[in-house]
mmCIF file with all atom_site columns, C-alpha atoms in Angstrom:
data_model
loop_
_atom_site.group_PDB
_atom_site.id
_atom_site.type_symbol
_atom_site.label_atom_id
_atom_site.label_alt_id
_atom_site.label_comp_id
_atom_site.label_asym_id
_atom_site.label_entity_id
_atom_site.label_seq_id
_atom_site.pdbx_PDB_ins_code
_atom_site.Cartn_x
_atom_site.Cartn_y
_atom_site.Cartn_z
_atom_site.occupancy
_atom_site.B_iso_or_equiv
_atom_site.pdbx_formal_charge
_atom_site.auth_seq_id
_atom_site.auth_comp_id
_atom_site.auth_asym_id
_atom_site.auth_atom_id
_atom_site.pdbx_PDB_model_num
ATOM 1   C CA . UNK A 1 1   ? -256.151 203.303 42.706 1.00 50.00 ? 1   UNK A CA 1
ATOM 2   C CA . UNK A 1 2   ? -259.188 202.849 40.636 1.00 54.00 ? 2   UNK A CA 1
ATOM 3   C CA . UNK A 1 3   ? -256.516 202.377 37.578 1.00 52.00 ? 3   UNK A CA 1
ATOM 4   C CA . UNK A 1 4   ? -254.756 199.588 39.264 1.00 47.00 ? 4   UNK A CA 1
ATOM 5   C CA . UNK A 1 5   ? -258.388 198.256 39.442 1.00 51.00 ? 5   UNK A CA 1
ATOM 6   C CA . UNK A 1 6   ? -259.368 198.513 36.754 1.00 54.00 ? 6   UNK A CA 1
ATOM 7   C CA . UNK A 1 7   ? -256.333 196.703 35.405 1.00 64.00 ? 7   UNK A CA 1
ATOM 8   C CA . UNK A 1 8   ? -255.267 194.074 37.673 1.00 70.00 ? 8   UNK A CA 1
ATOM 9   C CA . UNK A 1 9   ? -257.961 191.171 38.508 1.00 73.00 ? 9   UNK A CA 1
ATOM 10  C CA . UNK A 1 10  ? -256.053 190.548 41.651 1.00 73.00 ? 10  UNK A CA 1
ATOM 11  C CA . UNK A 1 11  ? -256.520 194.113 42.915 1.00 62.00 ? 11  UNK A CA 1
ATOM 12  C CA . UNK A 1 12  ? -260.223 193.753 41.637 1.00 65.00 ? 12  UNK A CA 1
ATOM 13  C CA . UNK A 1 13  ? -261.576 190.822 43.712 1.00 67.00 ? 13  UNK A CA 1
ATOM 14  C CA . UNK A 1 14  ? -259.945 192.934 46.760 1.00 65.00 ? 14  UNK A CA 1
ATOM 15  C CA . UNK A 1 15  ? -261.850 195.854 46.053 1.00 60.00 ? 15  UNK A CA 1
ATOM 16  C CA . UNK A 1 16  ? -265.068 196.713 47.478 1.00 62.00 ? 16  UNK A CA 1
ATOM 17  C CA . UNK A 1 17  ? -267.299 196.965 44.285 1.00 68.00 ? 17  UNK A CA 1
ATOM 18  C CA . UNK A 1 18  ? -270.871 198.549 46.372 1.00 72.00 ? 18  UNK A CA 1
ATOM 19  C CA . UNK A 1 19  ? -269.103 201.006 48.259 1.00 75.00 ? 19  UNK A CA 1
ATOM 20  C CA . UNK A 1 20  ? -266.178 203.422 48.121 1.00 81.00 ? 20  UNK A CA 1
ATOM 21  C CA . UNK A 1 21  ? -263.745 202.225 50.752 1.00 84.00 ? 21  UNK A CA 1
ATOM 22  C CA . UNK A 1 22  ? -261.950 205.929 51.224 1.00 89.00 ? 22  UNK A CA 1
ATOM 23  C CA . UNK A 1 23  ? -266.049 207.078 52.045 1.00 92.00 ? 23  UNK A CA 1
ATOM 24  C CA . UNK A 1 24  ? -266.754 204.922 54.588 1.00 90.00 ? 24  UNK A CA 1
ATOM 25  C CA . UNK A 1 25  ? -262.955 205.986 56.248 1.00 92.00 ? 25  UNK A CA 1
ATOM 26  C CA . UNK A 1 26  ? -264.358 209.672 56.405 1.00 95.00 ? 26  UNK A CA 1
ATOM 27  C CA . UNK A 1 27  ? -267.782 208.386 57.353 1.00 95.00 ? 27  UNK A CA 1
ATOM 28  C CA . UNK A 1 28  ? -266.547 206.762 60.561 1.00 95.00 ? 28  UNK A CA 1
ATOM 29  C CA . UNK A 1 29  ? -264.117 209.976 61.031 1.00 96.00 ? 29  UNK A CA 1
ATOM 30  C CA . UNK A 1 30  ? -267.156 211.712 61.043 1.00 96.00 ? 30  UNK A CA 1
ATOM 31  C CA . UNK A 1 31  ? -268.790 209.921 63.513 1.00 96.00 ? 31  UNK A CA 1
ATOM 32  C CA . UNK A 1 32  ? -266.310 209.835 65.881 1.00 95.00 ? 32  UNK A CA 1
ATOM 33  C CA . UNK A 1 33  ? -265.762 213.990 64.961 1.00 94.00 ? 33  UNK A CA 1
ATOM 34  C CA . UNK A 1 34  ? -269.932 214.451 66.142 1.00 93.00 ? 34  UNK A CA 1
ATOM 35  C CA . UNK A 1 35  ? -269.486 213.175 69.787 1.00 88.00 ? 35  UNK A CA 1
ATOM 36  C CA . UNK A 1 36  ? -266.820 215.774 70.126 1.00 93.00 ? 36  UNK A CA 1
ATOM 37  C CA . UNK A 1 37  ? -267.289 218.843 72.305 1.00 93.00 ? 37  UNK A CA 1
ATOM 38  C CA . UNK A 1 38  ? -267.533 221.860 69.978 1.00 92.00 ? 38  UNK A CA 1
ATOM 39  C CA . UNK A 1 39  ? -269.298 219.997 66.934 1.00 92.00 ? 39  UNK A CA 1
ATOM 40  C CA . UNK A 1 40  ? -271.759 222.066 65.048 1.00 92.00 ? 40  UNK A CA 1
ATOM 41  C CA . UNK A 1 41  ? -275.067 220.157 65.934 1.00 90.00 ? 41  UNK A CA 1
ATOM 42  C CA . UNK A 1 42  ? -276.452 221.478 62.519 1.00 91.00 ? 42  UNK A CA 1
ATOM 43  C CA . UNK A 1 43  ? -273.833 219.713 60.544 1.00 93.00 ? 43  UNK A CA 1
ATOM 44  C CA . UNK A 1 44  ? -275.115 215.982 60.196 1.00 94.00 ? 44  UNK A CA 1
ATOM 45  C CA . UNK A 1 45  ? -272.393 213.366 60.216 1.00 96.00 ? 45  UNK A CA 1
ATOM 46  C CA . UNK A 1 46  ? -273.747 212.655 56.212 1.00 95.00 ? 46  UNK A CA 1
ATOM 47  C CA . UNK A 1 47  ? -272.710 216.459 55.000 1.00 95.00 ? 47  UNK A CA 1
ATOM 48  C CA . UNK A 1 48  ? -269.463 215.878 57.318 1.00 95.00 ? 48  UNK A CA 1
ATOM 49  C CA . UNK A 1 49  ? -268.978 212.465 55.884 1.00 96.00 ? 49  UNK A CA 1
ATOM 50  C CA . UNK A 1 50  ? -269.398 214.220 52.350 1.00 96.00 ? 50  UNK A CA 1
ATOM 51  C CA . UNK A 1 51  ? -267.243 217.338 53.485 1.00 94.00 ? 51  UNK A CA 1
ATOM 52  C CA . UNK A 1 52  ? -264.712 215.168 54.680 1.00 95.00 ? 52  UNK A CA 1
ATOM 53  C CA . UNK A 1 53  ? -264.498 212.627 51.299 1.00 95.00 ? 53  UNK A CA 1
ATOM 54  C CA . UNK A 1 54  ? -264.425 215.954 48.933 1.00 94.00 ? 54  UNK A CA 1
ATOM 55  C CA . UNK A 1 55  ? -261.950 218.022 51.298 1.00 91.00 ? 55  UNK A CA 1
ATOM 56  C CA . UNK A 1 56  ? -259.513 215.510 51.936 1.00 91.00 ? 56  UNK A CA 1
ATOM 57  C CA . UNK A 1 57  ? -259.359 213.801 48.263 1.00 91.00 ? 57  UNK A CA 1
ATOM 58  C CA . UNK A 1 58  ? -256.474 212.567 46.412 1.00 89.00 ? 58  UNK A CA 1
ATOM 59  C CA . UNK A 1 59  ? -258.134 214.724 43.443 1.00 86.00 ? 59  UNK A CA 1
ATOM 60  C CA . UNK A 1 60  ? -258.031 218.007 45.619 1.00 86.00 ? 60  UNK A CA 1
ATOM 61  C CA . UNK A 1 61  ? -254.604 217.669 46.889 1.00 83.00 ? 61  UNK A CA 1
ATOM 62  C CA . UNK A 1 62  ? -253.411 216.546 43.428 1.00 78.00 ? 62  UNK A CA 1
ATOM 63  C CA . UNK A 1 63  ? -254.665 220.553 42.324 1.00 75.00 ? 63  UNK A CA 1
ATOM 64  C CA . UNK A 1 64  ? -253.242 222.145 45.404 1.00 74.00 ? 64  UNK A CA 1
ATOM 65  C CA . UNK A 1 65  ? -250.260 220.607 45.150 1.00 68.00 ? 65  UNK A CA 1
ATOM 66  C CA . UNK A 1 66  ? -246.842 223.416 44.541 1.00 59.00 ? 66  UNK A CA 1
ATOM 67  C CA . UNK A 1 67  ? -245.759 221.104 41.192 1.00 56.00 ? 67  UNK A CA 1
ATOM 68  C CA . UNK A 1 68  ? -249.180 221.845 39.775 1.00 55.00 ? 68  UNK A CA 1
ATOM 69  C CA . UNK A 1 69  ? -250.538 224.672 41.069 1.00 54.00 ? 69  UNK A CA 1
ATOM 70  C CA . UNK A 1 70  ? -247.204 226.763 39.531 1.00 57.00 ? 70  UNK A CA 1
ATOM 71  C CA . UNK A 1 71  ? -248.767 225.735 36.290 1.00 61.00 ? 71  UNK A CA 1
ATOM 72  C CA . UNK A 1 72  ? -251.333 228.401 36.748 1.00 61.00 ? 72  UNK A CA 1
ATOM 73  C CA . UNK A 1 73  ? -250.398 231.805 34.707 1.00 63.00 ? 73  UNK A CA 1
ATOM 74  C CA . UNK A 1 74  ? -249.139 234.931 37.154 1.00 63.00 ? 74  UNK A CA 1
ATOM 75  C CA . UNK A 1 75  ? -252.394 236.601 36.809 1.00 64.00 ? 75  UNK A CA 1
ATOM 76  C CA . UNK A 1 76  ? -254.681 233.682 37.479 1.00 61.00 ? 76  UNK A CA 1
ATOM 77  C CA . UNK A 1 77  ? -252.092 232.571 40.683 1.00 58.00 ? 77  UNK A CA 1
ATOM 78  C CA . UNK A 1 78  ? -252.524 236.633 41.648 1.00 58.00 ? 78  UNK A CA 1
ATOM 79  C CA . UNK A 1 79  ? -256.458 236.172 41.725 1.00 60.00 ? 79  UNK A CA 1
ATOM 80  C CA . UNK A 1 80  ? -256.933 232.587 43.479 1.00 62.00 ? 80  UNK A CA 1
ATOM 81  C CA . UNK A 1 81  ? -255.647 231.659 46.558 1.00 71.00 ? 81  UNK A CA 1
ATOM 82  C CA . UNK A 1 82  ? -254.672 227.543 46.241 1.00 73.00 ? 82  UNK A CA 1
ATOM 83  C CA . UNK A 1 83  ? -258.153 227.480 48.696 1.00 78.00 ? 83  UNK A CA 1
ATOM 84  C CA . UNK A 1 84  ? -260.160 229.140 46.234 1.00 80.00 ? 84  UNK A CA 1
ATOM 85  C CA . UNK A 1 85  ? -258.939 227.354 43.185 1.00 78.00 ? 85  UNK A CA 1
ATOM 86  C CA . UNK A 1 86  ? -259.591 223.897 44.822 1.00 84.00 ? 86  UNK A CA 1
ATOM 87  C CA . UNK A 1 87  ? -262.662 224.718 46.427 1.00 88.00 ? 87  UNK A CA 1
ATOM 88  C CA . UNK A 1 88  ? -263.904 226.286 42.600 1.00 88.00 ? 88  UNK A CA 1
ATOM 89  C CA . UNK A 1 89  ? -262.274 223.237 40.969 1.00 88.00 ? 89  UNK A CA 1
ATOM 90  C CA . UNK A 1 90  ? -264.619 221.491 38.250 1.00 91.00 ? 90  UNK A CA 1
ATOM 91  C CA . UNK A 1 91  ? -262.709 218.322 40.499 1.00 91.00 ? 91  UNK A CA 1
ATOM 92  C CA . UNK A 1 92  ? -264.230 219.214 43.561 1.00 93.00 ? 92  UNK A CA 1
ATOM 93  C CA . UNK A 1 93  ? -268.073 220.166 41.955 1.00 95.00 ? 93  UNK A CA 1
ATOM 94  C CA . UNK A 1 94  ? -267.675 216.700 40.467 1.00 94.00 ? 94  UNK A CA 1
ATOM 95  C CA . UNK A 1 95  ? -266.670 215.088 43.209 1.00 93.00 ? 95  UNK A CA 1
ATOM 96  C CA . UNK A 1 96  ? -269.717 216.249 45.341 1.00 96.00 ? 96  UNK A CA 1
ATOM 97  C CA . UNK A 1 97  ? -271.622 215.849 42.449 1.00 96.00 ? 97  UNK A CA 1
ATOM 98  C CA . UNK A 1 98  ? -271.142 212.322 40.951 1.00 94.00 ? 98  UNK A CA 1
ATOM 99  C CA . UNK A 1 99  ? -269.795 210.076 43.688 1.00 92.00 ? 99  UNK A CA 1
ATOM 100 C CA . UNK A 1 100 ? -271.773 212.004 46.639 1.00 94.00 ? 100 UNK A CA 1
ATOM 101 C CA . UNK A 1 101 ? -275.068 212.673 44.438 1.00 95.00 ? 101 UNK A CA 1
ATOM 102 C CA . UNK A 1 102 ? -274.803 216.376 45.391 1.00 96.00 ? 102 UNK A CA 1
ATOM 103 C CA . UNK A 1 103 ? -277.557 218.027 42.875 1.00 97.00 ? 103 UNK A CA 1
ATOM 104 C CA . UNK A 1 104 ? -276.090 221.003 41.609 1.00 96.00 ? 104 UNK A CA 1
ATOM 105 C CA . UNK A 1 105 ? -278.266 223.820 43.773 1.00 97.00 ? 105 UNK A CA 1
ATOM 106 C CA . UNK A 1 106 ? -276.684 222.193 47.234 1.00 96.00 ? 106 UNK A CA 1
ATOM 107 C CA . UNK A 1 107 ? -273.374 222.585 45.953 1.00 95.00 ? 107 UNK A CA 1
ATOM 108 C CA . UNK A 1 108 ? -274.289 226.043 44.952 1.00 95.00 ? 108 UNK A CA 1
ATOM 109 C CA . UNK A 1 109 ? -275.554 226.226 48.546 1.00 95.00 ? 109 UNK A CA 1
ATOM 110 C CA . UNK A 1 110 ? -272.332 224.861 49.728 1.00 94.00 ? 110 UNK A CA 1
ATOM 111 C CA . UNK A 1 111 ? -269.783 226.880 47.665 1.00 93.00 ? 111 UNK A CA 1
ATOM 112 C CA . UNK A 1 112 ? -271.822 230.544 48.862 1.00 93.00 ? 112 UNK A CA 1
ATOM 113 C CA . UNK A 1 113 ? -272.020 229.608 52.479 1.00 92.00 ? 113 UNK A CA 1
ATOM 114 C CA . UNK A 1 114 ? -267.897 229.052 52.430 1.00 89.00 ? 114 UNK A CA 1
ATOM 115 C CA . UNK A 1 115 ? -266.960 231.439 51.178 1.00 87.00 ? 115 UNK A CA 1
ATOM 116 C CA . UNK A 1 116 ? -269.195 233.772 52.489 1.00 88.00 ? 116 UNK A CA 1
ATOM 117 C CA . UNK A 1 117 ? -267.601 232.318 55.935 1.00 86.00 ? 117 UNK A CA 1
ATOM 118 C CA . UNK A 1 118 ? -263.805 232.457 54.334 1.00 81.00 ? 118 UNK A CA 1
ATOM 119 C CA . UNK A 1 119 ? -264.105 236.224 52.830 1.00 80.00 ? 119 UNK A CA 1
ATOM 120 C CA . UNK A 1 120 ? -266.530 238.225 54.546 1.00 83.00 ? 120 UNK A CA 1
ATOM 121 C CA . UNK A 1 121 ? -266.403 240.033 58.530 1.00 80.00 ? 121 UNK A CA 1
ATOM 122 C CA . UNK A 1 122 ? -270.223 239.146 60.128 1.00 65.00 ? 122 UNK A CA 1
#
């Protein structure tokens, strides 16, 4: 989309310029996700806005996807799981890090912490 806006004056004038309009989408998902019973009260609706905007991007399906994740080699496809490659993905540490501000140590933080959860028992 940000192509199309960047290229079509039309498109431009419709297109919030101060905020990403795909953010505030997961934003209000994550609002509505906290009142739920069974919400981890430690996760703030920011990091599950943030979680939410990274996890569910256009830019991570794009790498998961079967037509380009079958461009990986045999080897590198027999290491990564599609999880691991997207969640590893310079796409994902950029998108955390640029359009969420994400300094690099809490997506260090981030990346340990999931897949300490995803790999190991305890």
């Amino acid at each position: 989309m940000d192509g199309v806006v960047a290229s079509d004056p039309e498109v431009a004038g419709l297109w919030p310029q101060s905020v990403d309009p795909r953010y505030v989408v997961q934003q209000r998902a994550a609002k509505a996700l906290a009142g739920k019973p069974g919400a981890r009260a430690e996760v703030s609706v920011e990091k599950a806005a943030d979680l939410l905007y990274g996890l569910l991007s256009p830019e991570l399906y794009g790498l998961l996807s079967p037509e380009l994740y079958g461009l990986l080699s045999p080897e590198l496809y027999g290491l990564l799981s599609p999880e691991l490659y997207g969640l590893l993905s310079p796409e994902l540490y950029l998108l955390f890090a640029r359009e969420r501000g994400w300094p690099r140590e809490r997506w260090e933080r981030w990346v340990g912490e999931t897949l300490r959860a995803r790999l190991c028992s305890g």
